[in-house]
PDB file of C-alpha atoms in Angstrom:
ATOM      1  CA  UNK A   1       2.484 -35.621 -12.164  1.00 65.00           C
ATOM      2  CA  UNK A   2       1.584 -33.584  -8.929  1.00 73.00           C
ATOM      3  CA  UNK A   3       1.366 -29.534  -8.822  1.00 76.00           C
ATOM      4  CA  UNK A   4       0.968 -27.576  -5.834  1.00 77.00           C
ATOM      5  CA  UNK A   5      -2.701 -26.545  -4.799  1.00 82.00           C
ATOM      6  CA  UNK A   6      -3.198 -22.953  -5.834  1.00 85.00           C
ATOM      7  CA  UNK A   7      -4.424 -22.232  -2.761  1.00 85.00           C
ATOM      8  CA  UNK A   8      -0.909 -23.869  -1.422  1.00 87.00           C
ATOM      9  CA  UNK A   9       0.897 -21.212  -3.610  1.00 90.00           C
ATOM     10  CA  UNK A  10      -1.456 -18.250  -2.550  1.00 91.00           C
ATOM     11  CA  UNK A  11      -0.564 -19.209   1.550  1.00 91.00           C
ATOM     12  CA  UNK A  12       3.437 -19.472   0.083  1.00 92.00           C
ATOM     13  CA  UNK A  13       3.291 -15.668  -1.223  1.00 94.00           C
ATOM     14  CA  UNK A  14       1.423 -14.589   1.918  1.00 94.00           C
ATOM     15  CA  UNK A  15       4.240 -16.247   4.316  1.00 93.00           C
ATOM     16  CA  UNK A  16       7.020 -14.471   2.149  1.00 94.00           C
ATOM     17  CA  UNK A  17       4.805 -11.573   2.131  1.00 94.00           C
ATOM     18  CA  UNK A  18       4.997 -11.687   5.628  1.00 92.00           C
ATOM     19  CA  UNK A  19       8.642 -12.536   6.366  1.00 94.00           C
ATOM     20  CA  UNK A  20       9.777  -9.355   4.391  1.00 94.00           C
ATOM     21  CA  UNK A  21       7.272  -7.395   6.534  1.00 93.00           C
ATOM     22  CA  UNK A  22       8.682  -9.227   9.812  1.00 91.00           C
ATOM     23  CA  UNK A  23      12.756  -8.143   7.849  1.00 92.00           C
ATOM     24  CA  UNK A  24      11.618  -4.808   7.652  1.00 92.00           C
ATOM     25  CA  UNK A  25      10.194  -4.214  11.124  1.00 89.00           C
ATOM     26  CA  UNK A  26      13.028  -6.249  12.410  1.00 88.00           C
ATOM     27  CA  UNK A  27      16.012  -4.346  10.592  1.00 89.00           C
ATOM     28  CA  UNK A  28      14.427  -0.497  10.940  1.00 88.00           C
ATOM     29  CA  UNK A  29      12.051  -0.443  13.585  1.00 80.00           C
ATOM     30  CA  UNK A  30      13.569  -2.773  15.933  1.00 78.00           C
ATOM     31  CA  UNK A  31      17.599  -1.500  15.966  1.00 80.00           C
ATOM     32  CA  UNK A  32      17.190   0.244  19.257  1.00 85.00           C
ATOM     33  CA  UNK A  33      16.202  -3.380  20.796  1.00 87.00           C
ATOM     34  CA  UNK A  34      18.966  -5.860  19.414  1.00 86.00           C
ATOM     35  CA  UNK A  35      17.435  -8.922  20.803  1.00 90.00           C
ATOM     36  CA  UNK A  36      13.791  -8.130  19.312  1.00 88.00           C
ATOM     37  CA  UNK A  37      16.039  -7.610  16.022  1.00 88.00           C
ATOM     38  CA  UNK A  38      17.608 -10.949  16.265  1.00 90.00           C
ATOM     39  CA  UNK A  39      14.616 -12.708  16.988  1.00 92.00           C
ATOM     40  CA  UNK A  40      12.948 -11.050  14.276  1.00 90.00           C
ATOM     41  CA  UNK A  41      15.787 -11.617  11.717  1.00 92.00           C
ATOM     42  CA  UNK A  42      15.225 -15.709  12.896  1.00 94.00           C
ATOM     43  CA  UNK A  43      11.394 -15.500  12.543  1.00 93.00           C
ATOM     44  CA  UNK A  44      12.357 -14.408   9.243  1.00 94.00           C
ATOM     45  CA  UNK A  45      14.447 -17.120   8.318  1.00 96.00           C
ATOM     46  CA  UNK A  46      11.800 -19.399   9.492  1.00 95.00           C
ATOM     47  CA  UNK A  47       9.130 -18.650   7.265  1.00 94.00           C
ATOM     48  CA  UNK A  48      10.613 -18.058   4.428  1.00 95.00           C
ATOM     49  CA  UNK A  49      12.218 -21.917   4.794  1.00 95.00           C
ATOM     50  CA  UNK A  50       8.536 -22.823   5.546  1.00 94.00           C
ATOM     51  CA  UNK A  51       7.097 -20.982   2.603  1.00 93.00           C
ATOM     52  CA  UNK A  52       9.342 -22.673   0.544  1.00 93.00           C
ATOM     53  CA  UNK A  53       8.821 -26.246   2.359  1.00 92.00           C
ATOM     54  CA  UNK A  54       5.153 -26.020   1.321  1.00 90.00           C
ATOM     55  CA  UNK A  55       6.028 -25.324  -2.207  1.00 88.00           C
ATOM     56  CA  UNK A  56       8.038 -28.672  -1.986  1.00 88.00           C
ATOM     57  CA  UNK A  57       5.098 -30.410  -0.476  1.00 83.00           C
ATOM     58  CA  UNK A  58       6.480 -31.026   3.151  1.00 86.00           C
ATOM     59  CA  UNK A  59       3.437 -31.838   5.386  1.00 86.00           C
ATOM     60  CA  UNK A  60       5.495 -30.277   8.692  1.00 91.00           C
ATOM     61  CA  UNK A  61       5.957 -27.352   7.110  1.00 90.00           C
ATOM     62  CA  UNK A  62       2.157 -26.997   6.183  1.00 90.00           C
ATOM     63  CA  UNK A  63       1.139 -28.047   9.747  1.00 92.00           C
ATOM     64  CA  UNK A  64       4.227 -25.740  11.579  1.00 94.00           C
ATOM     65  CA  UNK A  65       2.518 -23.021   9.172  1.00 93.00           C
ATOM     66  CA  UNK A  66      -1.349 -23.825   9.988  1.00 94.00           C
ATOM     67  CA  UNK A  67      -0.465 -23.477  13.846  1.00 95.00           C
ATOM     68  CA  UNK A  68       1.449 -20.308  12.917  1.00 94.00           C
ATOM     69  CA  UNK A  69      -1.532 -18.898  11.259  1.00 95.00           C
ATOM     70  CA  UNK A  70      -4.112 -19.865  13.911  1.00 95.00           C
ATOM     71  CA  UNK A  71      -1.976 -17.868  16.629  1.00 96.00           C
ATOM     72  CA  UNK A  72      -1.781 -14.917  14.564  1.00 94.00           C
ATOM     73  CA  UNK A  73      -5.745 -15.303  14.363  1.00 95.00           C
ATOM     74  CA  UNK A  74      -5.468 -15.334  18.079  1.00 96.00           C
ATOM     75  CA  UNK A  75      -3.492 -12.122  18.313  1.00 94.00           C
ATOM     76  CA  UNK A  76      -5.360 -10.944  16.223  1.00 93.00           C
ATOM     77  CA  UNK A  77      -8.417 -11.290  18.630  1.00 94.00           C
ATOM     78  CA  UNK A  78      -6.177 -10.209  21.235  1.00 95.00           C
ATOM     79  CA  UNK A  79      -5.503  -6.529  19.705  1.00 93.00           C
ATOM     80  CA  UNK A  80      -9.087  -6.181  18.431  1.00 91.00           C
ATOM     81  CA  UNK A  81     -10.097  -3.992  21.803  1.00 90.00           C
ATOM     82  CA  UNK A  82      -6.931  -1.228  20.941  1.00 91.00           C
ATOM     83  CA  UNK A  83      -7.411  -1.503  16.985  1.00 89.00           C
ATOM     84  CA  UNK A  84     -10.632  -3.183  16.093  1.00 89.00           C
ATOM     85  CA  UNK A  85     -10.120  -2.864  12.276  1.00 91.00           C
ATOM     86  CA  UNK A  86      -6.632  -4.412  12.533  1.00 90.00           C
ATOM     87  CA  UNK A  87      -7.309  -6.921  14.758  1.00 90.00           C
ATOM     88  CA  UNK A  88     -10.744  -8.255  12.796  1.00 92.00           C
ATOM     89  CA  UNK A  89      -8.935  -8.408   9.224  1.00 93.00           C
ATOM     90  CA  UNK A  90      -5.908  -9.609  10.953  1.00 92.00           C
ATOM     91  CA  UNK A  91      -8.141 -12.854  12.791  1.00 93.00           C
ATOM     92  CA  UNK A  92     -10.178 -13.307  10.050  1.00 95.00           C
ATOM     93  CA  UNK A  93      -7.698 -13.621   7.147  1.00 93.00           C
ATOM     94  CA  UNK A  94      -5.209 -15.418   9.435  1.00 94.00           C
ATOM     95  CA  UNK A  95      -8.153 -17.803  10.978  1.00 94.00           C
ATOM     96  CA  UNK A  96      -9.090 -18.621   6.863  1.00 94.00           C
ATOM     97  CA  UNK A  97      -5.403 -19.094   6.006  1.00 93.00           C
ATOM     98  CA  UNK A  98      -5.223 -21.730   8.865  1.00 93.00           C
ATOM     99  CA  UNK A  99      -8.028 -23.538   8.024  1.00 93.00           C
ATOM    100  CA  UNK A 100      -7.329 -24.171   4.697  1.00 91.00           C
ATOM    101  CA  UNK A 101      -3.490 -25.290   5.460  1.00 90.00           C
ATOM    102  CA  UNK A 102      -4.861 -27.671   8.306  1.00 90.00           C
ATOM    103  CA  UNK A 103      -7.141 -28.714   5.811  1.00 89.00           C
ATOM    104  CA  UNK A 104      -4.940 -29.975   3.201  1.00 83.00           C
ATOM    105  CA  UNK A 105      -1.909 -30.628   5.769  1.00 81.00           C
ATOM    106  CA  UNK A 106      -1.987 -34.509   4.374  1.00 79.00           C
ATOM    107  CA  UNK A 107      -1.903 -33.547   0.815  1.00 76.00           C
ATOM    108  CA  UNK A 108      -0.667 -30.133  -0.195  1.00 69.00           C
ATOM    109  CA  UNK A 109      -0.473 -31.234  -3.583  1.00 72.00           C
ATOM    110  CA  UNK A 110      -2.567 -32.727  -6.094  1.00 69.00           C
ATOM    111  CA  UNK A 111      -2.484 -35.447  -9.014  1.00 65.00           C
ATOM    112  CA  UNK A 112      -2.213 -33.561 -12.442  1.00 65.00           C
ATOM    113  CA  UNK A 113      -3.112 -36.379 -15.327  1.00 68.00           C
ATOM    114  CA  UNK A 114      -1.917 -34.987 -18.654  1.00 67.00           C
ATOM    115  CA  UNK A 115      -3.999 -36.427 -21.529  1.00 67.00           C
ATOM    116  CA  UNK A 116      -2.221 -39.253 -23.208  1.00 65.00           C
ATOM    117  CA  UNK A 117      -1.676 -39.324 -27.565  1.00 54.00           C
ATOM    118  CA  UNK A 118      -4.047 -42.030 -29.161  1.00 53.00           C
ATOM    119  CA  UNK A 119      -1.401 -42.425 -31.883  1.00 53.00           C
ATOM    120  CA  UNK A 120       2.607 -42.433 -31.704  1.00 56.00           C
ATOM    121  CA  UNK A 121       2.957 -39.370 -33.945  1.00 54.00           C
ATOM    122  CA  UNK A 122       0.413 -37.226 -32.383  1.00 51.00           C
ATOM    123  CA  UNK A 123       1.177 -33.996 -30.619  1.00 52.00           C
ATOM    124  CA  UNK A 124      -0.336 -32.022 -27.649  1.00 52.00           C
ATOM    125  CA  UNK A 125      -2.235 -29.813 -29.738  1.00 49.00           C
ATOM    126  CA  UNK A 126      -3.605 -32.615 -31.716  1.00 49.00           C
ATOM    127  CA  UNK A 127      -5.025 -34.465 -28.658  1.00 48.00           C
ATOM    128  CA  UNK A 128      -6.404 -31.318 -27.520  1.00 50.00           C
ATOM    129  CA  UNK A 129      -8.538 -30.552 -30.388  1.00 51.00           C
ATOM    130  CA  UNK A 130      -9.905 -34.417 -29.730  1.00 49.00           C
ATOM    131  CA  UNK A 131     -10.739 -33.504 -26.152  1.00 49.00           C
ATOM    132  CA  UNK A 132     -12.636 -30.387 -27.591  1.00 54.00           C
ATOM    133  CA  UNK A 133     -14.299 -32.350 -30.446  1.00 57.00           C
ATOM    134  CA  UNK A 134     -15.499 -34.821 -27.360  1.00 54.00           C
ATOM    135  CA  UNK A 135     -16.897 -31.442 -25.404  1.00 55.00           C
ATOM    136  CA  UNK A 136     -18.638 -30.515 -28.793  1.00 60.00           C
ATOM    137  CA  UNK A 137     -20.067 -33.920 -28.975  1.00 61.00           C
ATOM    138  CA  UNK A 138     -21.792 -33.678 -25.841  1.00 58.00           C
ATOM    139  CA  UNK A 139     -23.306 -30.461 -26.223  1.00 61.00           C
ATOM    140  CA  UNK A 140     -20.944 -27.933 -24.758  1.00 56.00           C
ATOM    141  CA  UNK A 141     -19.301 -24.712 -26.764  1.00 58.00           C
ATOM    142  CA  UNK A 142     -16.667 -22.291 -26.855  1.00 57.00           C
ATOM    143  CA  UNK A 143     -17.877 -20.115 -24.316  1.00 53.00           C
ATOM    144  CA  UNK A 144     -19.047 -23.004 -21.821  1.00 51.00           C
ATOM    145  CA  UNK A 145     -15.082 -23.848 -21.598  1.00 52.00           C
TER     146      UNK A 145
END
């Protein structure tokens, strides 16, 4: 069984968080200009299809995302002279984002192994206690777990 990375999830909800921020600016701030509107309404659609492409595990997505990351590191650089603040916490957590996407761009998930019953009859809270008695056995407690 494969789950999604949590760090896979965490980049997911930071791309949606920042398509509804891109909506917003797009819909309110950006009326007078209905071209910057449109293209912000696209962006939009973009990266919340990409957010949810890396929750499926598509690869392109996660790569299309890394590279989107690493130029918003870039701007971020690129505004730090007018708005130092902004621009530092905007290149650093975009620059961290990036690497960690590029860095699992091959696989975004990973292999989940669910502990098998010893016996037919046996349920999930039975073969949990047995991986607990195992723990106990080798010299770790409650509050080690």
């Amino acid at each position: 069984m494969t789950a999604p990375r949590p760090g896979i999830v965490t980049a997911s909800l930071i791309t949606l968080g920042v398509s509804i921020f891109l909506a917003y600016t797009a819909m309110n701030l950006l009326m007078e200009e209905p071209v910057y509107s449109a293209i912000g309404l696209l962006a939009t659609i973009l990266l919340v299809i990409m957010a949810v492409g890396i929750l499926r595990g598509n690869s392109q997505a996660v790569i299309i995302l890394s590279v989107f990351y690493s130029v918003l590191a870039v701007v971020g650089i690129l505004i730090s002279p007018n708005l130092p603040s902004e621009g530092l916490i905007l290149a650093i957590s975009s620059l961290i984002l990036a690497s960690y996407l590029w860095k699992h761009r091959e696989r975004p998930f990973r292999e989940v192994v669910l502990p098998e019953a010893s016996e037919e009859g046996s349920s999930l809270s039975e073969v949990e206690g047995g991986l607990s008695r195992e723990l106990k056995e080798e010299g770790y407690s409650e509050g080690d777990i």
